[in-house]
Tab-separated table of C-alpha atoms in Angstrom:
chain	number	residue	atom	x	y	z
O	1436	MET	CA	11.205	-76.392	28.910
O	1437	ASN	CA	12.615	-73.338	26.999
O	1438	GLU	CA	12.972	-75.440	23.864
O	1439	LEU	CA	9.527	-76.996	24.000
O	1440	VAL	CA	7.799	-73.713	24.799
O	1441	ARG	CA	9.569	-71.828	22.011
O	1442	GLN	CA	9.082	-74.575	19.541
O	1443	HIS	CA	5.418	-75.461	20.083
O	1444	THR	CA	3.720	-72.406	21.730
O	1445	ALA	CA	3.126	-68.785	21.187
O	1446	LEU	CA	3.970	-67.678	24.763
O	1447	SER	CA	6.184	-64.692	25.227
O	1448	GLU	CA	9.507	-64.562	27.107
O	1449	SER	CA	7.805	-62.979	30.139
O	1450	ASP	CA	5.246	-65.844	30.112
O	1451	LEU	CA	8.119	-68.330	29.972
O	1452	GLU	CA	9.765	-66.617	32.973
O	1453	TRP	CA	6.367	-67.054	34.933
O	1454	LEU	CA	6.351	-70.752	34.080
O	1455	HIS	CA	9.954	-70.990	35.330
O	1456	LEU	CA	8.900	-69.334	38.604
O	1457	LEU	CA	6.017	-71.675	38.820
O	1458	VAL	CA	8.161	-74.802	38.240
O	1459	SER	CA	10.715	-73.657	40.810
O	1460	GLU	CA	7.805	-73.663	43.399
O	1461	TRP	CA	5.584	-76.606	42.449
O	1462	GLN	CA	7.472	-79.212	44.334
O	1463	LEU	CA	5.626	-77.813	47.271
O	1464	LEU	CA	2.245	-78.360	45.560
O	1465	SER	CA	3.268	-81.848	44.523
O	1466	ASP	CA	4.285	-82.848	48.049
O	1467	LEU	CA	1.164	-81.292	49.672
O	1468	SER	CA	-1.062	-83.054	47.175
O	1469	PHE	CA	0.699	-86.442	47.329
O	1470	ALA	CA	0.315	-86.200	43.541
O	1471	ASP	CA	2.285	-85.979	40.244
O	1472	LEU	CA	2.106	-82.627	38.346
O	1473	VAL	CA	2.322	-82.213	34.629
O	1474	LEU	CA	2.329	-78.872	33.002
O	1475	TRP	CA	0.500	-78.772	29.639
O	1476	ILE	CA	0.661	-75.787	27.326
O	1477	PRO	CA	-1.599	-75.440	24.228
O	1478	THR	CA	0.334	-75.399	21.012
O	1479	ARG	CA	0.555	-72.395	18.657
O	1480	ASP	CA	-2.366	-73.564	16.532
O	1481	GLY	CA	-4.483	-74.516	19.487
O	1482	ALA	CA	-5.031	-77.996	18.251
O	1483	ARG	CA	-2.906	-79.887	20.799
O	1484	TYR	CA	-1.176	-79.719	24.169
O	1485	VAL	CA	2.526	-80.186	24.846
O	1486	SER	CA	3.776	-81.241	28.256
O	1487	VAL	CA	6.769	-79.015	29.140
O	1488	ALA	CA	7.471	-79.950	32.801
O	1489	GLN	CA	6.773	-82.778	35.306
O	1490	MET	CA	7.123	-83.202	39.042
O	1491	ARG	CA	6.789	-86.320	41.209
O	1492	PRO	CA	5.932	-86.123	44.958
O	1493	ASN	CA	8.395	-86.989	47.745
O	1494	THR	CA	5.332	-87.713	49.993
O	1495	GLY	CA	3.665	-90.496	48.012
O	1496	PRO	CA	3.787	-92.956	45.110
O	1497	THR	CA	3.920	-91.699	41.586
O	1498	SER	CA	1.192	-91.988	39.036
O	1499	TYR	CA	3.594	-91.904	36.041
O	1500	GLN	CA	6.360	-94.475	35.632
O	1501	ASP	CA	7.497	-92.845	32.387
O	1502	ASP	CA	8.693	-89.273	31.745
O	1503	MET	CA	5.863	-87.243	30.196
O	1504	VAL	CA	7.919	-84.222	29.190
O	1505	GLY	CA	7.674	-83.575	25.352
O	1506	HIS	CA	4.448	-85.549	24.797
O	1507	LEU	CA	1.846	-84.128	22.494
O	1508	VAL	CA	-1.872	-84.922	22.866
O	1509	PRO	CA	-4.672	-83.584	20.600
O	1510	ARG	CA	-7.304	-81.176	22.077
O	1511	GLY	CA	-10.359	-83.163	22.955
O	1512	ARG	CA	-8.588	-86.318	24.128
O	1513	ARG	CA	-8.414	-85.023	27.694
O	1514	PRO	CA	-11.632	-83.149	28.497
O	1515	LEU	CA	-10.421	-81.946	31.956
O	1516	LEU	CA	-7.588	-80.034	30.227
O	1517	ASP	CA	-10.009	-78.463	27.766
O	1518	ALA	CA	-12.472	-77.442	30.526
O	1519	ALA	CA	-9.731	-75.881	32.784
O	1520	LEU	CA	-8.225	-73.988	29.731
O	1521	ASP	CA	-11.527	-72.751	28.412
O	1522	GLU	CA	-13.319	-71.916	31.678
O	1523	GLY	CA	-10.360	-70.953	33.754
O	1524	ARG	CA	-11.339	-72.958	36.753
O	1525	ILE	CA	-10.059	-76.031	38.638
O	1526	VAL	CA	-11.768	-79.087	37.224
O	1527	ARG	CA	-12.233	-82.217	39.402
O	1528	GLU	CA	-15.109	-83.941	37.724
O	1529	GLY	CA	-14.905	-87.527	36.340
O	1530	ASP	CA	-14.192	-91.041	37.623
O	1531	PRO	CA	-10.619	-92.177	38.333
O	1532	GLU	CA	-8.512	-93.292	35.380
O	1533	TRP	CA	-6.953	-96.725	35.363
O	1534	ARG	CA	-3.238	-96.915	34.326
O	1535	GLU	CA	-1.443	-100.177	34.451
O	1536	GLU	CA	-4.019	-101.519	37.083
O	1537	VAL	CA	-3.569	-98.338	39.257
O	1538	PRO	CA	-6.574	-96.064	39.802
O	1539	VAL	CA	-5.511	-92.349	39.362
O	1540	ARG	CA	-7.570	-89.338	40.201
O	1541	VAL	CA	-6.935	-86.599	37.676
O	1542	GLU	CA	-7.607	-82.849	38.309
O	1543	SER	CA	-6.780	-79.908	36.191
O	1544	ILE	CA	-5.579	-76.526	37.495
O	1545	PRO	CA	-5.390	-73.571	35.190
O	1546	VAL	CA	-2.133	-71.575	35.208
O	1547	ARG	CA	-3.012	-67.871	35.083
O	1548	ARG	CA	-0.829	-64.813	34.567
O	1549	GLU	CA	-2.230	-61.327	34.415
O	1550	GLY	CA	-5.677	-62.470	33.577
O	1551	ARG	CA	-4.599	-65.026	30.794
O	1552	VAL	CA	-4.569	-68.737	31.191
O	1553	LEU	CA	-1.140	-69.848	29.960
O	1554	GLY	CA	-1.691	-73.604	30.425
O	1555	VAL	CA	-2.953	-76.274	32.704
O	1556	ILE	CA	-1.395	-78.308	35.440
O	1557	ALA	CA	-2.696	-81.886	35.501
O	1558	ARG	CA	-2.573	-83.165	39.155
O	1559	ASN	CA	-2.532	-86.994	39.299
O	1560	THR	CA	-3.064	-88.831	42.424
O	1561	ASN	CA	-2.248	-92.568	42.772
O	1562	LEU	CA	-5.337	-93.944	44.664
O	1563	LEU	CA	-3.954	-97.407	45.225
O	1564	THR	CA	-2.646	-96.666	48.730
O	1565	VAL	CA	-5.606	-94.376	49.724
O	1566	ARG	CA	-6.574	-94.738	53.478
O	1567	THR	CA	-8.188	-92.723	56.097
O	1568	PRO	CA	-6.075	-89.476	56.279
O	1569	SER	CA	-4.402	-88.317	59.382
O	1570	ARG	CA	-4.508	-84.821	60.747
O	1571	LEU	CA	-1.124	-84.132	59.046
O	1572	GLU	CA	-2.451	-85.365	55.683
O	1573	LEU	CA	-5.573	-83.363	55.953
O	1574	THR	CA	-3.551	-80.197	56.593
O	1575	TYR	CA	-1.342	-81.003	53.620
O	1576	LEU	CA	-4.497	-81.551	51.322
O	1577	GLN	CA	-6.217	-78.351	52.567
O	1578	SER	CA	-2.931	-76.320	52.052
O	1579	ALA	CA	-2.651	-77.875	48.488
O	1580	SER	CA	-6.109	-76.868	47.679
O	1581	ASP	CA	-5.458	-73.205	48.740
O	1582	LEU	CA	-2.281	-73.159	46.674
O	1583	ALA	CA	-4.130	-74.632	43.659
O	1584	GLN	CA	-6.658	-71.934	43.888
O	1585	MET	CA	-4.028	-69.234	44.114
O	1586	ILE	CA	-2.335	-70.615	40.910
O	1587	ALA	CA	-5.654	-70.564	39.095
O	1588	ALA	CA	-6.230	-67.004	40.268
O	1589	GLY	CA	-2.691	-65.910	39.192
O	1590	SER	CA	-1.472	-64.970	42.715
O	1591	PHE	CA	0.954	-67.841	43.096
O	1592	PRO	CA	3.900	-68.081	42.648
O	1593	PHE	CA	4.964	-64.802	44.112
O	1594	PRO	CA	6.612	-62.477	41.599
O	1595	GLY	CA	10.303	-61.790	42.356
O	1596	GLN	CA	10.520	-64.634	44.853
O	1597	GLN	CA	12.599	-67.134	42.976
O	1598	VAL	CA	13.258	-70.070	45.339
O	1599	ASP	CA	16.066	-72.436	45.451
O	1600	MET	CA	14.272	-75.698	46.381
O	1601	ASP	CA	17.627	-77.437	47.220
O	1602	ALA	CA	18.263	-74.871	49.928
O	1603	SER	CA	14.724	-73.968	51.150
O	1604	PRO	CA	12.812	-76.167	53.636
O	1605	ARG	CA	10.532	-78.783	52.136
O	1606	VAL	CA	7.184	-80.090	53.328
O	1607	GLY	CA	8.570	-83.122	54.924
O	1608	ASP	CA	11.138	-81.105	56.914
O	1609	GLY	CA	8.424	-79.432	58.998
O	1610	LEU	CA	5.113	-77.635	58.427
O	1611	ILE	CA	3.024	-75.269	60.506
O	1612	ARG	CA	-0.407	-73.975	59.538
O	1613	LEU	CA	-1.434	-70.506	60.773
O	1614	ASP	CA	-4.682	-68.750	60.767
O	1615	ALA	CA	-5.110	-65.120	59.658
O	1616	ASP	CA	-3.960	-63.798	63.042
O	1617	GLY	CA	-0.842	-65.860	63.073
O	1618	LEU	CA	-1.945	-68.356	65.566
O	1619	VAL	CA	-0.912	-71.976	65.026
O	1620	GLN	CA	-3.644	-74.265	63.942
O	1621	TYR	CA	-1.440	-77.253	63.268
O	1622	ALA	CA	2.273	-78.084	63.651
O	1623	SER	CA	3.739	-81.336	62.161
O	1624	PRO	CA	5.754	-83.588	64.455
O	1625	ASN	CA	9.042	-82.412	62.686
O	1626	ALA	CA	8.133	-78.738	63.052
O	1627	LEU	CA	7.414	-79.236	66.777
O	1628	SER	CA	10.735	-81.056	67.209
O	1629	ALA	CA	12.584	-78.155	65.460
O	1630	TYR	CA	10.956	-75.590	67.836
O	1631	HIS	CA	11.787	-77.831	70.912
O	1632	ARG	CA	15.390	-77.701	69.562
O	1633	LEU	CA	15.192	-73.924	69.741
O	1634	GLY	CA	14.203	-74.277	73.416
O	1635	LEU	CA	10.421	-74.349	73.320
O	1636	ALA	CA	9.004	-76.390	76.279
O	1637	SER	CA	5.322	-76.441	75.410
O	1638	ASP	CA	3.118	-77.229	72.368
O	1639	LEU	CA	2.705	-74.747	69.510
O	1640	VAL	CA	-0.999	-75.097	68.671
O	1641	GLY	CA	-2.964	-72.022	69.829
O	1642	HIS	CA	0.214	-69.918	70.277
O	1643	HIS	CA	1.126	-66.859	68.140
O	1644	LEU	CA	4.002	-68.111	66.083
O	1645	GLY	CA	5.664	-64.765	65.439
O	1646	ARG	CA	5.842	-63.819	69.170
O	1647	THR	CA	6.843	-67.287	70.275
O	1648	THR	CA	9.646	-67.283	67.763
O	1649	ASP	CA	10.878	-63.882	68.956
O	1650	GLU	CA	10.923	-64.998	72.536
O	1651	LEU	CA	12.995	-68.009	71.670
O	1652	ALA	CA	15.595	-65.970	69.775
O	1653	PRO	CA	18.331	-64.338	71.885
O	1654	ALA	CA	17.357	-61.114	73.596
O	1655	ARG	CA	18.142	-58.149	71.362
O	1656	GLY	CA	16.439	-55.343	73.316
O	1657	PRO	CA	13.088	-54.422	71.845
O	1658	VAL	CA	10.823	-56.892	70.168
O	1659	ASP	CA	12.080	-57.661	66.600
O	1660	GLU	CA	8.947	-56.731	64.702
O	1661	ALA	CA	10.311	-57.925	61.385
O	1662	LEU	CA	10.944	-61.412	62.805
O	1663	VAL	CA	7.425	-61.432	64.378
O	1664	LYS	CA	5.800	-60.470	61.075
O	1665	LEU	CA	7.806	-62.973	59.000
O	1666	ALA	CA	7.124	-65.949	61.341
O	1667	SER	CA	3.449	-64.858	61.482
O	1668	GLY	CA	3.320	-65.397	57.682
O	1669	TYR	CA	2.192	-61.919	56.529
O	1670	ALA	CA	4.434	-61.884	53.611
O	1671	PRO	CA	6.412	-64.448	51.485
O	1672	ARG	CA	9.744	-64.405	53.124
O	1673	GLU	CA	12.608	-66.738	54.315
O	1674	THR	CA	14.998	-66.337	57.286
O	1675	GLU	CA	16.845	-68.259	59.842
O	1676	VAL	CA	16.187	-68.080	63.622
O	1677	GLU	CA	19.014	-68.914	66.086
O	1678	SER	CA	18.802	-69.452	69.724
O	1679	ASP	CA	21.326	-70.554	72.280
O	1680	PHE	CA	20.239	-74.117	71.552
O	1681	GLY	CA	19.695	-74.496	67.857
O	1682	VAL	CA	19.156	-72.890	64.364
O	1683	ILE	CA	15.987	-73.349	62.219
O	1684	GLN	CA	15.298	-72.144	58.728
O	1685	LEU	CA	11.855	-70.540	58.252
O	1686	ARG	CA	9.903	-69.933	54.981
O	1687	ALA	CA	6.486	-68.239	55.124
O	1688	ILE	CA	3.887	-68.585	52.430
O	1689	PRO	CA	0.699	-66.387	52.800
O	1690	LEU	CA	-2.431	-68.317	51.639
O	1691	LYS	CA	-4.866	-66.182	49.607
O	1692	PRO	CA	-7.038	-68.613	47.738
O	1693	LYS	CA	-9.731	-65.872	47.141
O	1694	GLY	CA	-7.609	-62.796	47.269
O	1695	VAL	CA	-7.803	-62.378	51.044
O	1696	ARG	CA	-5.276	-63.845	53.389
O	1697	ILE	CA	-6.873	-66.675	55.271
O	1698	GLY	CA	-3.694	-67.899	56.953
O	1699	SER	CA	-0.218	-68.982	56.063
O	1700	LEU	CA	1.980	-71.953	55.616
O	1701	VAL	CA	5.333	-71.998	57.435
O	1702	LEU	CA	7.859	-74.580	56.266
O	1703	LEU	CA	10.833	-74.994	58.398
O	1704	ARG	CA	13.934	-77.202	58.854
O	1705	ASP	CA	16.308	-77.844	61.694
O	1706	VAL	CA	19.706	-76.705	60.447
O	1707	THR	CA	21.508	-76.824	63.755
O	1708	GLU	CA	23.955	-79.394	62.806
O	1709	LEU	CA	24.562	-78.015	59.293
O	1710	ARG	CA	25.437	-74.593	60.636
O	1711	ARG	CA	27.681	-76.069	63.357
O	1712	ARG	CA	29.683	-77.936	60.578
O	1713	GLU	CA	29.772	-74.752	58.557
O	1714	ARG	CA	31.241	-72.854	61.389
O	1715	GLU	CA	33.868	-75.537	62.022
O	1716	LEU	CA	34.813	-75.392	58.292
O	1717	ILE	CA	35.139	-71.600	58.583
O	1718	THR	CA	37.177	-71.882	61.640
O	1719	LYS	CA	39.364	-74.567	59.905
O	1720	ASP	CA	39.741	-72.417	56.785
O	1721	ALA	CA	40.718	-69.341	58.942
O	1722	THR	CA	43.315	-71.518	60.817
O	1723	ILE	CA	44.757	-72.826	57.539
O	1724	ARG	CA	45.056	-69.272	56.108
O	1725	GLU	CA	46.685	-68.169	59.415
O	1726	ILE	CA	49.235	-71.042	59.085
O	1727	HIS	CA	50.091	-70.094	55.496
O	1728	HIS	CA	50.521	-66.424	56.596
O	1729	ARG	CA	52.796	-67.494	59.371
O	1730	VAL	CA	54.898	-69.745	57.124
O	1731	LYS	CA	55.151	-66.858	54.756
O	1732	ASN	CA	56.380	-64.563	57.415
O	1733	ASN	CA	58.819	-67.247	58.710
O	1734	LEU	CA	60.251	-67.755	55.103
O	1735	GLN	CA	60.587	-64.026	54.709
O	1736	THR	CA	62.553	-63.862	58.010
O	1737	VAL	CA	64.847	-66.714	56.805
O	1738	ALA	CA	65.386	-64.920	53.499
O	1739	ALA	CA	66.239	-61.764	55.388
O	1740	LEU	CA	68.729	-63.580	57.506
O	1741	LEU	CA	70.347	-65.209	54.435
O	1742	ARG	CA	70.487	-61.825	52.700
O	1743	LEU	CA	72.125	-60.232	55.785
O	1744	GLN	CA	74.658	-63.106	55.938
O	1745	SER	CA	75.467	-62.703	52.189
O	1746	ARG	CA	76.317	-59.028	52.756
O	1747	ARG	CA	79.001	-60.124	55.257
O	1748	MET	CA	80.441	-62.861	52.970
O	1749	GLU	CA	83.819	-61.994	51.532
O	1750	SER	CA	83.769	-64.814	49.058
O	1751	PRO	CA	81.896	-63.971	45.757
O	1752	GLN	CA	80.867	-67.679	45.363
O	1753	GLY	CA	79.560	-67.830	48.844
O	1754	ARG	CA	77.602	-64.582	48.357
O	1755	ASP	CA	76.112	-65.883	45.159
O	1756	ALA	CA	75.134	-69.168	46.747
O	1757	LEU	CA	73.415	-67.232	49.533
O	1758	ASN	CA	71.569	-65.053	47.168
O	1759	GLU	CA	70.300	-67.979	45.122
O	1760	ALA	CA	69.000	-69.473	48.425
O	1761	VAL	CA	67.238	-66.172	49.183
O	1762	ARG	CA	65.432	-66.508	45.818
O	1763	ARG	CA	64.417	-70.156	46.416
O	1764	VAL	CA	63.057	-69.303	49.800
O	1765	GLY	CA	61.283	-66.207	48.344
O	1766	SER	CA	59.548	-68.273	45.631
O	1767	ILE	CA	58.035	-70.553	48.281
O	1768	ALA	CA	57.030	-67.568	50.343
O	1769	ILE	CA	55.032	-66.128	47.406
O	1770	VAL	CA	52.930	-69.389	47.067
O	1771	HIS	CA	52.201	-69.278	50.923
O	1772	GLU	CA	51.234	-65.589	50.701
O	1773	THR	CA	48.772	-66.317	48.036
O	1774	LEU	CA	47.423	-69.279	49.844
O	1775	SER	CA	46.905	-67.164	52.886
O	1776	GLN	CA	44.362	-65.083	50.963
O	1777	ASN	CA	42.356	-67.935	49.563
O	1778	LEU	CA	39.465	-70.061	50.991
O	1779	ASP	CA	40.897	-73.213	49.610
O	1780	GLU	CA	44.229	-74.958	48.835
O	1781	ARG	CA	44.252	-73.755	45.165
O	1782	VAL	CA	45.869	-70.738	43.745
O	1783	GLU	CA	45.752	-68.636	40.539
O	1784	PHE	CA	49.310	-69.395	39.427
O	1785	ASP	CA	49.587	-66.614	36.732
O	1786	GLU	CA	50.058	-64.030	39.669
O	1787	ILE	CA	52.730	-66.169	41.253
O	1788	ALA	CA	54.592	-66.670	37.955
O	1789	ASP	CA	54.575	-62.879	37.342
O	1790	ARG	CA	55.979	-62.225	40.777
O	1791	VAL	CA	58.667	-64.956	40.314
O	1792	LEU	CA	59.586	-63.318	36.937
O	1793	ALA	CA	59.928	-59.890	38.631
O	1794	MET	CA	61.953	-61.339	41.588
O	1795	VAL	CA	64.432	-63.169	39.373
O	1796	ALA	CA	64.777	-60.323	36.871
O	1797	GLU	CA	66.443	-58.343	39.578
O	1798	ILE	CA	69.571	-60.451	39.143
O	1799	SER	CA	69.704	-59.818	35.435
O	1800	PRO	CA	73.371	-58.965	34.507
O	1801	GLY	CA	72.206	-56.745	31.701
O	1802	THR	CA	69.024	-55.250	30.207
O	1803	VAL	CA	67.171	-58.608	29.762
O	1804	SER	CA	63.371	-58.318	29.519
O	1805	CYS	CA	61.151	-61.048	30.989
O	1806	ARG	CA	57.511	-61.681	30.103
O	1807	ARG	CA	54.776	-64.323	30.317
O	1808	THR	CA	52.385	-65.488	27.608
O	1809	GLY	CA	49.476	-67.918	28.022
O	1810	ARG	CA	47.807	-68.947	31.252
O	1811	PHE	CA	48.837	-71.330	33.942
O	1812	GLY	CA	45.380	-71.082	35.482
O	1813	ILE	CA	44.385	-72.494	38.825
O	1814	LEU	CA	46.691	-75.025	40.434
O	1815	ASP	CA	46.608	-77.025	43.724
O	1816	ALA	CA	48.991	-75.959	46.322
O	1817	GLU	CA	50.877	-79.277	46.117
O	1818	VAL	CA	51.660	-78.420	42.550
O	1819	ALA	CA	52.085	-74.714	42.795
O	1820	THR	CA	54.852	-74.853	45.608
O	1821	PRO	CA	57.339	-77.044	43.682
O	1822	LEU	CA	56.453	-75.473	40.397
O	1823	SER	CA	57.311	-72.020	41.712
O	1824	MET	CA	60.763	-73.306	42.737
O	1825	VAL	CA	61.232	-74.973	39.363
O	1826	LEU	CA	60.314	-71.734	37.549
O	1827	THR	CA	62.718	-69.767	39.777
O	1828	GLU	CA	65.672	-72.202	39.029
O	1829	ILE	CA	65.049	-72.183	35.242
O	1830	LEU	CA	64.756	-68.369	35.045
O	1831	GLN	CA	67.707	-67.891	37.349
O	1832	ASN	CA	69.762	-70.243	35.192
O	1833	ALA	CA	68.773	-68.508	31.965
O	1834	LEU	CA	69.621	-65.061	33.193
O	1835	GLU	CA	72.914	-66.088	34.648
O	1836	HIS	CA	74.279	-68.262	31.813
O	1837	ALA	CA	72.506	-67.098	28.568
O	1838	PHE	CA	73.721	-63.587	28.566
O	1839	ALA	CA	77.022	-61.892	28.995
O	1840	PRO	CA	77.210	-58.930	31.445
O	1841	GLY	CA	75.491	-55.811	29.949
O	1842	GLU	CA	74.118	-57.845	27.028
O	1843	GLN	CA	70.515	-57.191	25.942
O	1844	GLY	CA	68.173	-60.050	25.545
O	1845	ARG	CA	64.747	-61.613	26.103
O	1846	VAL	CA	63.252	-64.453	28.319
O	1847	GLU	CA	59.721	-65.612	27.639
O	1848	VAL	CA	57.703	-67.930	29.764
O	1849	SER	CA	54.637	-69.572	27.953
O	1850	ALA	CA	52.138	-71.880	29.507
O	1851	VAL	CA	49.390	-73.911	27.761
O	1852	ARG	CA	46.748	-75.956	29.651
O	1853	SER	CA	45.182	-78.910	27.757
O	1854	GLY	CA	43.314	-82.124	28.469
O	1855	LYS	CA	40.164	-84.060	27.912
O	1856	PRO	CA	37.646	-85.418	30.540
O	1857	SER	CA	38.823	-88.400	32.549
O	1858	PRO	CA	36.267	-91.268	33.006
O	1859	LYS	CA	37.200	-91.390	36.678
O	1860	ARG	CA	37.140	-87.669	37.370
O	1861	GLY	CA	34.660	-86.283	34.814
O	1862	GLU	CA	31.646	-86.785	37.084
O	1863	GLY	CA	33.388	-84.751	39.815
O	1864	GLY	CA	33.605	-81.610	37.808
O	1865	ARG	CA	37.345	-82.029	36.866
O	1866	SER	CA	39.322	-83.843	34.233
O	1867	ASP	CA	42.960	-85.014	33.851
O	1868	GLY	CA	45.059	-82.617	31.700
O	1869	ARG	CA	48.560	-81.392	31.057
O	1870	LEU	CA	50.367	-78.140	31.657
O	1871	LEU	CA	53.010	-77.466	28.929
O	1872	ILE	CA	55.544	-74.799	30.030
O	1873	THR	CA	58.256	-73.324	27.776
O	1874	VAL	CA	60.947	-71.017	28.919
O	1875	GLN	CA	62.786	-69.727	25.894
O	1876	ASP	CA	65.655	-67.139	25.618
O	1877	ASP	CA	67.608	-65.652	22.784
O	1878	GLY	CA	70.985	-65.959	24.493
O	1879	ARG	CA	74.190	-67.766	23.705
O	1880	GLY	CA	72.557	-71.273	23.671
O	1881	LEU	CA	73.686	-74.561	25.096
O	1882	PRO	CA	77.313	-75.701	25.205
O	1883	GLU	CA	78.279	-78.411	22.855
O	1884	GLY	CA	77.562	-81.881	24.174
O	1885	PHE	CA	75.350	-80.504	26.993
O	1886	ASP	CA	73.058	-83.151	28.479
O	1887	PRO	CA	70.292	-81.642	30.718
O	1888	GLN	CA	69.621	-85.010	32.238
O	1889	ARG	CA	73.147	-85.344	33.606
O	1890	ALA	CA	74.218	-81.709	34.185
O	1891	GLY	CA	75.610	-81.443	37.717
O	1892	ASN	CA	74.868	-77.949	38.775
O	1893	LEU	CA	72.528	-77.605	41.792
O	1894	GLY	CA	69.837	-75.621	40.004
O	1895	LEU	CA	69.269	-78.254	37.330
O	1896	GLN	CA	69.377	-81.100	40.032
O	1897	ILE	CA	66.557	-79.235	41.922
O	1898	VAL	CA	64.564	-78.920	38.662
O	1899	ARG	CA	64.931	-82.539	37.718
O	1900	THR	CA	64.101	-83.786	41.323
O	1901	LEU	CA	61.000	-81.650	41.576
O	1902	VAL	CA	59.621	-82.073	37.990
O	1903	GLU	CA	60.073	-85.806	37.756
O	1904	GLY	CA	59.714	-86.702	41.451
O	1905	GLU	CA	57.110	-84.465	43.007
O	1906	LEU	CA	55.153	-83.349	39.877
O	1907	GLY	CA	55.404	-86.557	37.913
O	1908	GLY	CA	56.190	-84.689	34.715
O	1909	GLY	CA	58.950	-84.351	32.121
O	1910	PHE	CA	61.838	-81.938	31.758
O	1911	ASP	CA	64.079	-81.160	28.741
O	1912	MET	CA	66.448	-78.430	27.406
O	1913	VAL	CA	66.930	-78.085	23.649
O	1914	PRO	CA	68.492	-75.496	21.335
O	1915	GLY	CA	66.016	-72.960	20.018
O	1916	PRO	CA	65.264	-72.998	16.314
O	1917	ALA	CA	66.588	-69.405	15.977
O	1918	GLY	CA	69.231	-69.711	18.645
O	1919	GLY	CA	69.057	-69.527	22.369
O	1920	THR	CA	67.654	-72.255	24.560
O	1921	HIS	CA	64.193	-73.701	25.110
O	1922	VAL	CA	63.435	-75.379	28.400
O	1923	ILE	CA	60.353	-77.588	28.170
O	1924	LEU	CA	58.193	-78.864	31.119
O	1925	ASP	CA	55.324	-81.204	30.665
O	1926	ILE	CA	53.331	-81.575	33.890
O	1927	PRO	CA	50.095	-83.503	34.676
O	1928	VAL	CA	47.443	-81.304	36.232
O	1929	GLU	CA	43.706	-81.386	36.927
O	1930	GLN	CA	42.117	-79.726	33.921
O	1931	GLN	CA	40.081	-76.576	34.736
O	1932	ARG	CA	36.354	-76.548	33.964
């Protein structure tokens, strides 16, 4: 819509914002009218109209099989549009139009903002299935007529009340029509069922909706005047009402077709089961975080015991082995600590990598500096845990074997994420990619004839097993171009969006 308005019309940015506000609300008008809506805006030269938005009803058959957005029609071809634009009134004159053997009633509603008519809504009703309307349908049509008059007068939509139609109640979820005093004139079957879910034992018609709603909510001491006023429809608001039996979502829409409030529409939806599932998920998330927290505490306890045992070891080799075990346990504890602070099983691995670097740097035999470049990004827990251990082993190996005691040096960890959308995962918001990690040092380099795929020390065996087995990636160690050693990891990951 932005592109069409800016390309073809002379409307300002504030006018365009008003149209966006209207389009965010007009599903309500379409459903109440059982009609398609097309928004036509006069072009810059005033010689044509351009259709910038379209809405089909959820409550009835469509009048347009094709998408009308972007169509241009010359002024004079559709007299109802001309009359609504020029006279600033709703135009209903004329016989039904026939489209592909379907009779369609066309009405034009001017869209007014601050005294100016910005465009016209063409309301197109498919008359093929017209029958004697029920009480519900008559209420829908009367409410649609009131809203149309408010649009023509510039009092609807309500400024500053941007509505998320995916989250707000819709017409079919439940509708209540109130008079000016807040008394229920009509309640749809779904609306009545929702109030019965809250605990209402009687009918709603004739009752004051605000006071009835407040009585059904849990006792909170004095009468909740804010809830009473909202449920009475005095202002455009949205809220949820919860009782001991259920939860309903309410949206109030004051009706002022001639500038004076004659009543209100209240849309409502029974969200009891939705909120119950949300609470279960919150409880599950809290339980998972608590499990990660306890695992982290247990791992830290194990590390403390190993550290204590190493201090009592007389054998230097045994002491070193226990210290290596402490660092391995510590790297896993870092991941669980991070997971205990998150709402899902994904972690920002850059923070973990920095903490692993700091932990391993403590064993440096000399003044070796460690730093990270690039970004690992967000990783799943099933990748982060083994990768933290792999990174610990590689760094530990570099600091122990690349430099002599007291020697200065540098170790750098670089990470690069890459990838392109996968046809299988692209629609789900993710894509398959690669994480290329390089750990490079400027130390003494690899021994002659060294084969990283067959080296027998425990650290490299752990790296090979985790990288190739758990992570499904590749691992190699090669001499650096200017000396030292480069360790290269190529791991498949889900590409960030």
